[in-house]
C-alpha positions as semicolon CSV with decimal commas, in nm:
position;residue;x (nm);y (nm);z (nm)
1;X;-0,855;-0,284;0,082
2;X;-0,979;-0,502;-0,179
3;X;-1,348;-0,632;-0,286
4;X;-1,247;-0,970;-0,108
5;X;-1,172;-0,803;0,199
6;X;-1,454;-0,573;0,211
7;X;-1,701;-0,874;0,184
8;X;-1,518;-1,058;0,420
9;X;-1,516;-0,760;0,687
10;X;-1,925;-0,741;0,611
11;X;-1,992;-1,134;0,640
12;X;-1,805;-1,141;0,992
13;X;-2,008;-0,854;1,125
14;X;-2,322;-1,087;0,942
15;X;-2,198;-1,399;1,137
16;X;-2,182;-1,205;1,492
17;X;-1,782;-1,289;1,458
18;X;-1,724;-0,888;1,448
19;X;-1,881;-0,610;1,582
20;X;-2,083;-0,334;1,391
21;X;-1,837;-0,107;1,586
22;X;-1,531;-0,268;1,537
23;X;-1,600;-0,301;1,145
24;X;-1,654;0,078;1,182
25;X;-1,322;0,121;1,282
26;X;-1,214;-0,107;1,031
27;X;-1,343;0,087;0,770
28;X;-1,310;0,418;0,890
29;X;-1,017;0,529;0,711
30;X;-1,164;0,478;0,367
31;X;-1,149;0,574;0,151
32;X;-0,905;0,825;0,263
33;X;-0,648;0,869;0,551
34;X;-0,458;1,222;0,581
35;X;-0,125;1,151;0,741
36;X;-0,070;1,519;0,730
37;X;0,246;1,533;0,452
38;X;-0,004;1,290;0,233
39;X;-0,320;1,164;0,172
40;X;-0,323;0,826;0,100
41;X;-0,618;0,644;-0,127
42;X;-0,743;0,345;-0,008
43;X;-1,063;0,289;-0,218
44;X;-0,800;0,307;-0,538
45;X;-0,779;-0,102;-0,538
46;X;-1,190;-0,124;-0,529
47;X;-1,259;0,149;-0,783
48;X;-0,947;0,124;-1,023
49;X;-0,822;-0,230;-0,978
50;X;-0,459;-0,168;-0,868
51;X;-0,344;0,019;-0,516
52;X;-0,207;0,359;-0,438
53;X;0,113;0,467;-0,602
54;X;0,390;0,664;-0,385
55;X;0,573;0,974;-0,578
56;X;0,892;0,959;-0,430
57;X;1,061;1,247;-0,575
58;X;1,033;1,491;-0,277
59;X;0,970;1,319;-0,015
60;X;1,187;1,241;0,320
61;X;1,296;0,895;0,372
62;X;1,092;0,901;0,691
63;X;0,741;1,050;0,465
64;X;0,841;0,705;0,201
65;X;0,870;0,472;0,532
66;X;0,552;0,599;0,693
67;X;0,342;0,575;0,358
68;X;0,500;0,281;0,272
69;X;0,397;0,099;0,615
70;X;0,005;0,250;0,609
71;X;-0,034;0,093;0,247
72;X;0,127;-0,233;0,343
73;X;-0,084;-0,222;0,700
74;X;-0,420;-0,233;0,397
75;X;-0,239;-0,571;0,242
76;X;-0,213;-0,434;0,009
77;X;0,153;-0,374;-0,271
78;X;0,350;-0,114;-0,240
79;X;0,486;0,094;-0,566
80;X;0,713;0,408;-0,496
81;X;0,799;0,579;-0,779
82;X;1,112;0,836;-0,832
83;X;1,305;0,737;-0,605
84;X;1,728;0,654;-0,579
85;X;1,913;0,373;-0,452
86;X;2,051;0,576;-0,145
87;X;1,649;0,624;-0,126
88;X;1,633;0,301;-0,130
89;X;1,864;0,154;0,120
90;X;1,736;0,359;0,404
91;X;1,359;0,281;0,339
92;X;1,499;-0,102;0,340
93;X;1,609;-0,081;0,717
94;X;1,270;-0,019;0,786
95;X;1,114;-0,211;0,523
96;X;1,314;-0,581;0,490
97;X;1,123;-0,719;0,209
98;X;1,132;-0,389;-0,019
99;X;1,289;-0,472;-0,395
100;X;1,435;-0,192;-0,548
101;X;1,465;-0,124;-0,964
102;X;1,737;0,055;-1,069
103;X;1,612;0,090;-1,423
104;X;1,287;0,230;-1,318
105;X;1,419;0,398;-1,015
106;X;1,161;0,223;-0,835
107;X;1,075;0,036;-0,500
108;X;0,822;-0,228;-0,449
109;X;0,659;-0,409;-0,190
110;X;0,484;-0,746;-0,209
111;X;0,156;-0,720;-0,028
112;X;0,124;-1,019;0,276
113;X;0,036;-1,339;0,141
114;X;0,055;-1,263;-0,221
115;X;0,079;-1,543;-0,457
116;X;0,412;-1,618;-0,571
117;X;0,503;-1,683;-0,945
118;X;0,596;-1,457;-1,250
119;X;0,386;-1,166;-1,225
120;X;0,497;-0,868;-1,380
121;X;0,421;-0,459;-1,355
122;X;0,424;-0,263;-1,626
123;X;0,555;0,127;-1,540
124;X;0,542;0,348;-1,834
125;X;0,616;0,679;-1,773
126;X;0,684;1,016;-1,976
């Protein structure tokens, strides 16, 4: 979840258009949510300006697919880190849209409805 998102979720319940209890739910699993094998951050976006990023590296294909899908449920882009292309080809059944970067050993996933253009990432990493 993003500031836009946040306000827009608050202005709804404002305008009668949402429920207090439905924006409850809403927002219920910030700013964490514990899947059990990982605990995904959903306040990062608000408080450090870019989303959660996935470790790969130890992780079952199913773990990637299920974190993978609760991130991109948030709209919000998907970064797994560590990960191989035979990684990569199974989380893509699941996940149509996924890119994959062989050089990075990377997968990414564009968040709904983001703009399209030359955007870039930068991954530096030790």
């Amino acid at each position: 979840m993003n500031t836009s998102e946040l306000k827009k979720i608050l202005e709804r319940v404002r305008a009668g258009r949402v429920s207090p209890d439905e924006a409850l739910r809403r927002l219920k699993t910030l700013p964490y949510e514990d899947l059990g094998f990982a605990k995904i951050d959903n306040h990062r976006q608000l408080r450090r300006g870019f989303p959660e990023v996935i470790f790969g590296e130890g992780k079952s294909v199913p773990q990637i697919v299920a974190i993978m899908g609760r991130v991109a449920s948030k709209r919000q882009p998907v970064l797994v880190t560590r990960v191989t292309s035979e990684v990569f080809r199974k989380v893509k059944r699941r996940h149509g849209r996924a890119r994959y970067h062989p050089q990075a050993r990377a997968i990414t996933l564009e968040a709904p409805g983001s703009p399209k253009g030359r955007a870039g990432v930068l991954v530096i990493a030790a």
